[in-house]
Structure formats: C-alpha cells, structure tokens
CSV table of C-alpha atoms in Angstrom, one decimal:
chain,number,residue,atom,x,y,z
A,28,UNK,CA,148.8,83.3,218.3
A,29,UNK,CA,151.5,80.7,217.1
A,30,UNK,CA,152.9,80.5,213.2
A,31,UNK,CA,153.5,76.9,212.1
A,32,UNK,CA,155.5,76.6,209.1
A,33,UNK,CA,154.8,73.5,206.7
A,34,UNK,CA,157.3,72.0,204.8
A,35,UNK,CA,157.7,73.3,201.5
A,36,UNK,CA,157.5,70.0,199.7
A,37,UNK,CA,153.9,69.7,201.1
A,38,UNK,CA,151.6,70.6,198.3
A,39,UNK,CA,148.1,70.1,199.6
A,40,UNK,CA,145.9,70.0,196.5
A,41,UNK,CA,143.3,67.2,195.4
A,42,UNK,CA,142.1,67.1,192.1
A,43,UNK,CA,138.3,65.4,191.7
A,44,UNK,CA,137.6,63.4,188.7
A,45,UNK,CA,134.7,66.1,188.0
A,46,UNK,CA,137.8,68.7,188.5
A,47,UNK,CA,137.0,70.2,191.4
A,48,UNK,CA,139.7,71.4,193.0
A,49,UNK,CA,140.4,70.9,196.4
A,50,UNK,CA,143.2,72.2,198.8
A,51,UNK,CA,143.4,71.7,202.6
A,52,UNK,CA,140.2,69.5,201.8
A,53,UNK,CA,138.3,72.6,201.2
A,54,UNK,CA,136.0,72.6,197.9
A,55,UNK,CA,137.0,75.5,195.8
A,56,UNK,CA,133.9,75.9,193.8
A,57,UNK,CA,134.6,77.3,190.1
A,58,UNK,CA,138.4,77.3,190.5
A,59,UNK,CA,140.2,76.8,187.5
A,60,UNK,CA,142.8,74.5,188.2
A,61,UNK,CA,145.0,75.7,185.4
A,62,UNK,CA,145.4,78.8,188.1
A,63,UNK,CA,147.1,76.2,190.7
A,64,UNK,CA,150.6,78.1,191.6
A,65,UNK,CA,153.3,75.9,193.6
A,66,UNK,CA,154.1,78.3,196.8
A,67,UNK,CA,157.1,78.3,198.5
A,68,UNK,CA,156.3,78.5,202.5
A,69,UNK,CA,153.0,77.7,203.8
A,70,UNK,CA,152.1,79.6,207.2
A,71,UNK,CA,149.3,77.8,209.5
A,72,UNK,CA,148.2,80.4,212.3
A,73,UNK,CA,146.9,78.8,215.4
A,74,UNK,CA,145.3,80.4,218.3
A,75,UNK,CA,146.7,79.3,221.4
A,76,UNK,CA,143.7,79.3,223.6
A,77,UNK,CA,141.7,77.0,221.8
A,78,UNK,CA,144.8,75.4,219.7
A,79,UNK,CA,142.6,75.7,216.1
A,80,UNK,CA,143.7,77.5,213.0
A,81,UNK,CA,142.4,81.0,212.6
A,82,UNK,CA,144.4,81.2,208.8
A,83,UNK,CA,146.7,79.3,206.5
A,84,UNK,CA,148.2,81.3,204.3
A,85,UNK,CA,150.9,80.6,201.8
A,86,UNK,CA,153.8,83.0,200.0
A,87,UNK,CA,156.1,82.5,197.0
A,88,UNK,CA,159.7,83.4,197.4
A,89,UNK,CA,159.9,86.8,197.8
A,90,UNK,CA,157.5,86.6,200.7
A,91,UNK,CA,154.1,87.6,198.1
A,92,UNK,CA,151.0,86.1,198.8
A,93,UNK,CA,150.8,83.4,196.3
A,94,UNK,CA,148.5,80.4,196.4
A,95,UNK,CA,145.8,80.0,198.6
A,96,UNK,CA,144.8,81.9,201.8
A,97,UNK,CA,141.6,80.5,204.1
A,98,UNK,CA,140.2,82.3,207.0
A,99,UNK,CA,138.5,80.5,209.6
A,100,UNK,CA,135.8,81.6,211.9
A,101,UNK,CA,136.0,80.9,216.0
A,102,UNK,CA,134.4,77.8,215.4
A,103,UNK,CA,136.7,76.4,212.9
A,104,UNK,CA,134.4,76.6,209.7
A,105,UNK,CA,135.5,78.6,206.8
A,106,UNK,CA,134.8,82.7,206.4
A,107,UNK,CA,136.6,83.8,203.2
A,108,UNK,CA,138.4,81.6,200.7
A,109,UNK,CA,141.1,83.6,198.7
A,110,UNK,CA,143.7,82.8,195.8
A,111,UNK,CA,146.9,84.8,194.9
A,112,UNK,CA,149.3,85.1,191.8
A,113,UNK,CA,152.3,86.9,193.2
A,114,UNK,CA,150.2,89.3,195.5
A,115,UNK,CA,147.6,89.1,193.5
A,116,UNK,CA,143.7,88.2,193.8
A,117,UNK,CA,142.9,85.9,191.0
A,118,UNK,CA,140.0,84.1,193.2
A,119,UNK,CA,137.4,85.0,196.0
A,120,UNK,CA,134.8,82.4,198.0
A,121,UNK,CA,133.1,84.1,200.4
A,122,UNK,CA,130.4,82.2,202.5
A,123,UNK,CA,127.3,83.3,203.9
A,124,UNK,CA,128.0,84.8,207.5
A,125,UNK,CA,126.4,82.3,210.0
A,126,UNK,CA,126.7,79.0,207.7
A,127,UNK,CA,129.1,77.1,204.9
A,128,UNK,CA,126.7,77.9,201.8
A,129,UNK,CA,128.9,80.0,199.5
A,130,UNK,CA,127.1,83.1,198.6
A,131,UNK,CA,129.7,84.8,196.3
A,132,UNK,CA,132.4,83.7,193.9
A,133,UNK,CA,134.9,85.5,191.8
A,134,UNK,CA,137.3,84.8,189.3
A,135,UNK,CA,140.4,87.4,188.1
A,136,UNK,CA,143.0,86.7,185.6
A,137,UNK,CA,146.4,88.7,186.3
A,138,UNK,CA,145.1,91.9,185.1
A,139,UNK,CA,142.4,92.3,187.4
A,140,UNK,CA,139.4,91.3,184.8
A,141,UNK,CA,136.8,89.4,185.6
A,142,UNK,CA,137.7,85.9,183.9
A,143,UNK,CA,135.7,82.2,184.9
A,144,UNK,CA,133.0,82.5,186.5
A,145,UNK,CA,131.7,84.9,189.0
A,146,UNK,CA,128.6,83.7,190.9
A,147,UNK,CA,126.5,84.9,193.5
A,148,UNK,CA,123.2,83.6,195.8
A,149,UNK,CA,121.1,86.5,197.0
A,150,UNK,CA,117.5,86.9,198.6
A,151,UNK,CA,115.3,88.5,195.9
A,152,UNK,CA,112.2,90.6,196.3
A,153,UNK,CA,109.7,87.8,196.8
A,154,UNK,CA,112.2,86.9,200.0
A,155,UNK,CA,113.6,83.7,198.0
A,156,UNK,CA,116.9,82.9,197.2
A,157,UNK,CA,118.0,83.4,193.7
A,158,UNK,CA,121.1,82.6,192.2
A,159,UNK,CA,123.1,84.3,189.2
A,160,UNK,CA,126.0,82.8,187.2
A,161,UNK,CA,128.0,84.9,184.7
A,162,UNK,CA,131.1,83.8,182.9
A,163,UNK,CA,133.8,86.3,181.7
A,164,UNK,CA,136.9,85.6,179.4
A,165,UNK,CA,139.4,88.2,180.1
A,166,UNK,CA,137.1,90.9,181.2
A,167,UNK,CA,134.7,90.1,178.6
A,168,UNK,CA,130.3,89.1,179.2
A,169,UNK,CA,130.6,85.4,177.6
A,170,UNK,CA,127.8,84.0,179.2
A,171,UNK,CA,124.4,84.4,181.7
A,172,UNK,CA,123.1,81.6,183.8
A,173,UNK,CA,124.4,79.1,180.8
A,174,UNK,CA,121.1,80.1,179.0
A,175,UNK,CA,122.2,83.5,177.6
A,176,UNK,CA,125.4,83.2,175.4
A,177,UNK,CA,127.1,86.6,173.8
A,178,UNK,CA,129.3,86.5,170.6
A,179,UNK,CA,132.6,88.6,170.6
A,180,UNK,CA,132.5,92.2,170.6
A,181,UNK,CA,130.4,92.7,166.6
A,182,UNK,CA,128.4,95.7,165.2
A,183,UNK,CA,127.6,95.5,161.9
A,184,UNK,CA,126.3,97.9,159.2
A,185,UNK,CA,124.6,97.3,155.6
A,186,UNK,CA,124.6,100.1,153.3
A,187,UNK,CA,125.4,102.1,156.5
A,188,UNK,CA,122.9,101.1,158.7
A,189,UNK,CA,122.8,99.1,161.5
A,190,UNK,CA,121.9,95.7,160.9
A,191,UNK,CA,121.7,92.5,162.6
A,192,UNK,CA,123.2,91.3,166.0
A,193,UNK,CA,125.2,93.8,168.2
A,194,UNK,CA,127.4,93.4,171.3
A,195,UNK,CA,129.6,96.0,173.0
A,196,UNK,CA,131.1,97.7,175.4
A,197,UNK,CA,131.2,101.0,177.0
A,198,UNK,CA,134.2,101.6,179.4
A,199,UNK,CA,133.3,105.7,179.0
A,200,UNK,CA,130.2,106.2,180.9
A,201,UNK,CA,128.9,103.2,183.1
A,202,UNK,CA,131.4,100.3,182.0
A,203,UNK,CA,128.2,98.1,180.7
A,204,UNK,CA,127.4,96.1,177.9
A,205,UNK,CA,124.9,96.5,174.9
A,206,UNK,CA,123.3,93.7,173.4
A,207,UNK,CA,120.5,93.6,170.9
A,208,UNK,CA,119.6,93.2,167.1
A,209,UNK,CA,118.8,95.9,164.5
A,210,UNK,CA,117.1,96.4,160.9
A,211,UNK,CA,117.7,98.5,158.6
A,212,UNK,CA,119.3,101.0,161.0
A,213,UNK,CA,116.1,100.7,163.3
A,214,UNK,CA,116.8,98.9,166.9
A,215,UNK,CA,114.2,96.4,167.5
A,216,UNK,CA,115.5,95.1,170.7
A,217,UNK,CA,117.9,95.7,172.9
A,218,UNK,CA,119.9,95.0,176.5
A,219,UNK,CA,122.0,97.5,178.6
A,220,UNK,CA,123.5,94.8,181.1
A,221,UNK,CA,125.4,97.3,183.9
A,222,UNK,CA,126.9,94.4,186.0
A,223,UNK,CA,129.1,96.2,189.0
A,224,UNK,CA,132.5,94.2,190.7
A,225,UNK,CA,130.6,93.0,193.9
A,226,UNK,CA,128.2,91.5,191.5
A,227,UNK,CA,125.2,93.5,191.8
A,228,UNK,CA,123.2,94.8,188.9
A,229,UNK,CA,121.2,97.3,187.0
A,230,UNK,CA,119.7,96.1,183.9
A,231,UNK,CA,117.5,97.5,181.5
A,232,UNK,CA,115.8,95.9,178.6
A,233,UNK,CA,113.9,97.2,175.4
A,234,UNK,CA,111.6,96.0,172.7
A,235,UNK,CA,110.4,97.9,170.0
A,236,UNK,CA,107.3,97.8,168.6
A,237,UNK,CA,106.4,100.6,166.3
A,238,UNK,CA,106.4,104.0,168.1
A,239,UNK,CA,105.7,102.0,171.6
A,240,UNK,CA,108.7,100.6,173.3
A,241,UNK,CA,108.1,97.9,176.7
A,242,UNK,CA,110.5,98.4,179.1
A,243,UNK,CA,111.9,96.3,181.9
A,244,UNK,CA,114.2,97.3,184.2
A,245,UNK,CA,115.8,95.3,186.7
A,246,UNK,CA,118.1,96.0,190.2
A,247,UNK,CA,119.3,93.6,192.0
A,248,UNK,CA,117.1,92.2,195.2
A,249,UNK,CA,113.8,94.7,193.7
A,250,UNK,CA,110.7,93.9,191.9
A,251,UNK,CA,111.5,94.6,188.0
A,252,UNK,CA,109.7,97.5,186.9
A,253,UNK,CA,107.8,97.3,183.6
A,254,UNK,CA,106.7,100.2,181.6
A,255,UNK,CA,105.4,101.0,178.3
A,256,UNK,CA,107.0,104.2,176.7
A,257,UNK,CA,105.5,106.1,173.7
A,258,UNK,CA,108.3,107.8,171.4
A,259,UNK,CA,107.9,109.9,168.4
A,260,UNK,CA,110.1,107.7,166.4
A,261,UNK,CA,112.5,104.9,166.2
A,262,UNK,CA,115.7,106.7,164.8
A,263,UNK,CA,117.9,105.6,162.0
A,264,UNK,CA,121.6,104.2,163.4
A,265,UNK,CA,124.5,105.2,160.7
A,266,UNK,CA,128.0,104.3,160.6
A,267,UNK,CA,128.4,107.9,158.9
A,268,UNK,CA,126.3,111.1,158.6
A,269,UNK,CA,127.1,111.1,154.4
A,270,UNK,CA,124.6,108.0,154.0
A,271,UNK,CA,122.1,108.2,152.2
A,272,UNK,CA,118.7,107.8,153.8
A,273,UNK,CA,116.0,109.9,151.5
A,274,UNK,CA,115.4,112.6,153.9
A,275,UNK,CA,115.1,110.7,156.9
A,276,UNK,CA,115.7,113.2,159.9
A,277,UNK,CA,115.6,111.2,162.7
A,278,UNK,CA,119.1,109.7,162.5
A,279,UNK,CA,121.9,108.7,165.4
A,280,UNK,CA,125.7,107.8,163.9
A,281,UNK,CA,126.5,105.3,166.2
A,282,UNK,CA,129.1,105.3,168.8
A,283,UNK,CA,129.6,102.8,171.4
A,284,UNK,CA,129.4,105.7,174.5
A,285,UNK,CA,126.1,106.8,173.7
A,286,UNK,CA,123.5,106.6,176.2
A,287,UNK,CA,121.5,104.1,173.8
A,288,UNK,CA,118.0,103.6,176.5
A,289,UNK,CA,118.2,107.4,176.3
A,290,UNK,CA,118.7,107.8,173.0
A,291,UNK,CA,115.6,106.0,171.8
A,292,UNK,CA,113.2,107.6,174.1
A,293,UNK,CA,114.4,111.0,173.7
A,294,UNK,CA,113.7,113.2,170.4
A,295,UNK,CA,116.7,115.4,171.4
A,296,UNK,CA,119.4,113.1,170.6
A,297,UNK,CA,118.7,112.5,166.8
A,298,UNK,CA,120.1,113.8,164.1
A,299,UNK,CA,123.6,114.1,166.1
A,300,UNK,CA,127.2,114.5,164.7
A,301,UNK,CA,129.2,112.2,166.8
A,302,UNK,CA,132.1,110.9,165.3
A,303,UNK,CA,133.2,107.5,163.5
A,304,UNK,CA,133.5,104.7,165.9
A,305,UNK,CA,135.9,104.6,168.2
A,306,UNK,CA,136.2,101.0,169.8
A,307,UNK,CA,138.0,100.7,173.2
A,308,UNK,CA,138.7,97.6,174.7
A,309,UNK,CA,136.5,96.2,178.1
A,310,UNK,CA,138.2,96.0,181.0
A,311,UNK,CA,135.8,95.0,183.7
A,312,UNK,CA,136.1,94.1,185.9
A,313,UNK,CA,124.4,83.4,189.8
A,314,UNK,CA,125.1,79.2,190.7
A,315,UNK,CA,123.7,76.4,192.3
A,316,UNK,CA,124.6,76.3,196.1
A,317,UNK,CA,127.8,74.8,197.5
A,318,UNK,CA,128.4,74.0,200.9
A,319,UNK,CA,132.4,73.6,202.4
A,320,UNK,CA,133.0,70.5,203.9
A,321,UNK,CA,134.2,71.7,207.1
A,322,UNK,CA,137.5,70.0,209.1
A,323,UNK,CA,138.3,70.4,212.7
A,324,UNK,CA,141.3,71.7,213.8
C-alpha cells in the first residue's frame, strides 16, 4: 500500500447553499459544519494493485486524528465515514454493507455525548424499512422524529405533589429518560424512553385510566406489545413525606432513580422513604435516506 501526502494548504471542504457539508465530494449527512477543524497533514492510502484509495485520513499537528477519516470498500465506494477533534470521534456515517444508503449517523460533541442528530434506517417487524431521527444537545433528548419535542430537564410540584409536565433523567439505573404529565400527585401518562449508543431502543409507554393502566412497549425491529394492567391504585407522588395528604397511604416521594413503570404497577413500592431529590446531570451518550455520491479513484 503507498501513503500519499497532500499539501497542507489543501482544505477539501464544500459548503452547499442548503449547508450540507461536503469534503472529498462525499455528502456528510447531519454534519454540523461549525465542527469543521483545519488539519494539518492529510494521508491518502492507495493500494498498489488496483491503484484506488483504500482511506484518506487526516491528523493535526501532533500526529491526532483530526478531521475527517473515509474508508473505502474494494470497489471504491464508501464503508464508514468518520470525524475527529484531536483523537476524538465527534461524527460517525456508516452505510449499509452492500450499497451507498446510509443506515446510521452519529453526532458527539468533545465530551462524548450525544449532540446533533443521531439517525438510523432499520428493517422493522412488518420487514419494512423504518427510519428514526433523534436530536441531542450535549447529551440531552431534545427531539424525536421532529414530531415529539422535550423541554429542559423540569419536575414540578404544587402543594407537594406532582403536577404538570415532567422530564428527566436517570444516569443510576438504565441511563433513560422519563417523560409524562401528572395531577395532583397522580401520573396520568407517562414515557420511559431507554435509547442505547448504537441507537437501538426499549421503550415503554403508560396511560392511566383509573385503576387500569394500557401499556405499550416497544424494542427495536419487534412487534410493540400492548397490554392492559389492573393496579390497586394510582399512588400519590410527593416532593416530601411531611405533606399533607388526609390519610392517603398509597404515596411515592419522588426521586428521579426510581423504577417509575414498576412503581405504578406494583403495591410494594408505595408508601416509601426515599430521600429528597437528588438531580444528576445526563450524560448519554431515525432520517430520510441518503445516498453518497460515489467517486472513482
């Protein structure tokens, strides 16, 4: 294999007018173009059978990975499109194995959180192609599929109960997200969004009706499963165990690494003596198609 060096003042990158970014004409789909580093040596690898370019890589200074890094396949199309701030990842393409459609995108800020957005194209149960788009700002759930939008990190109490709109995150147990709405203390519907870092999911979603709750849960390429669960009781959620709810016993003070699904179908967990919140912050770390417009080498 032969290294080619490019000159240093060479700085490949095209800007559309829609800002899509493109470097070595290949289409970075969901880049952030604020993320563009200037690198100081660009390596091309050639093989020297076929004379095409298996990589171009480039590297700051110090000899880091910094900028962009493109593997191609035998046949000169693109297999894995990566982006690097001094070493590290800050942006992942990976096309489908035989063909140019992406099927996975991810976005990192310096810290390793998902930030932008992470997409990915999978074949679902019913053997069609389903696509998910999520957008994180600095590790944080901002947005699903453009259609779903979640406030900053709020729970709210009134007189010590839970009330209204809730969001949070729990870094403890399974490093998911809780999203829902309360009254009066009483959950009336809520989201446990468990979204892992290759982008697969497990979600599970609750509405409350009376002592019957319908349940939904979802995994990614299954069939959601739907259930109706019979419960005792909807429990009280307090900020405190000293409010004063007029003998109510089926009461929960609320912390943010409680099981929450579990708590609501399970009699066992009320009347608990957790302690006040303790907030910690998230640290976490799907799209139409895009296809690479392919160069030969």
């Amino acid at each position: 294999m032969r290294k080619t060096i490019l000159s240093v003042t060479t700085f490949l990158v095209v800007v559309s007018t829609k800002a899509q970014v493109k470097i070595f004409n290949i289409e970075l789909p969901y880049f952030d173009k604020s993320k563009l580093v200037k690198s100081s040596k660009t390596v091309k690898n050639v093989n020297v059978f076929t004379k095409r370019v298996t990589n171009i890589t480039e590297y700051n200074e110090r000899g880091q990975l910094h900028g962009i890094n493109i593997e191609y396949r035998s046949d000169s199309s693109v297999g894995l499109i990566r982006y690097y701030h001094n070493n590290k990842l800050v942006y992942l393409a990976q096309p489908f194995m035989n063909g140019s459609t992406i099927q996975k995108i991810i976005n990192y800020n310096d810290n390793g959180s998902f930030d932008g957005v992470q997409a990915n194209t999978y074949l679902n149960y019913e053997n069609k192609w389903s696509k998910l788009k999520l957008v994180y700002n600095d590790g944080r759930l901002t947005n699903i599929d453009d259609k779903l939008k979640f406030p900053k990190y709020t729970v709210n109490f009134k007189e010590g109960k839970l009330n209204g709109e809730f969001y949070f995150y729990d870094n403890a147990n399974c490093n998911c997200y809780y999203y829902g709405s309360a009254q009066e203390g009483k959950i009336k519907n809520i989201m446990k969004l468990d979204i892992r870092e290759d982008l697969s999911f497990k979600n599970t979603f609750y509405t409350i009706n009376g002592k019957s709750i319908r349940s939904t849960f979802i995994v990614s390429y299954n069939k959601p499963i739907e259930d109706n669960i019979e419960i005792t009781e909807v429990p009280i959620i307090v900020e405190k165990m000293d409010v004063n709810l007029d003998n109510e016993k089926h009461i929960v003070v609320f912390k943010e690494s409680n099981d929450w699904m579990d708590i609501l179908i399970s009699s066992e967990n009320y009347t608990n003596t957790h302690d006040d919140i303790d907030w910690s912050e998230a640290s976490v770390s799907m799209p139409s198609s895009y296809s690479i417009p392919q160069k030969q080498h």
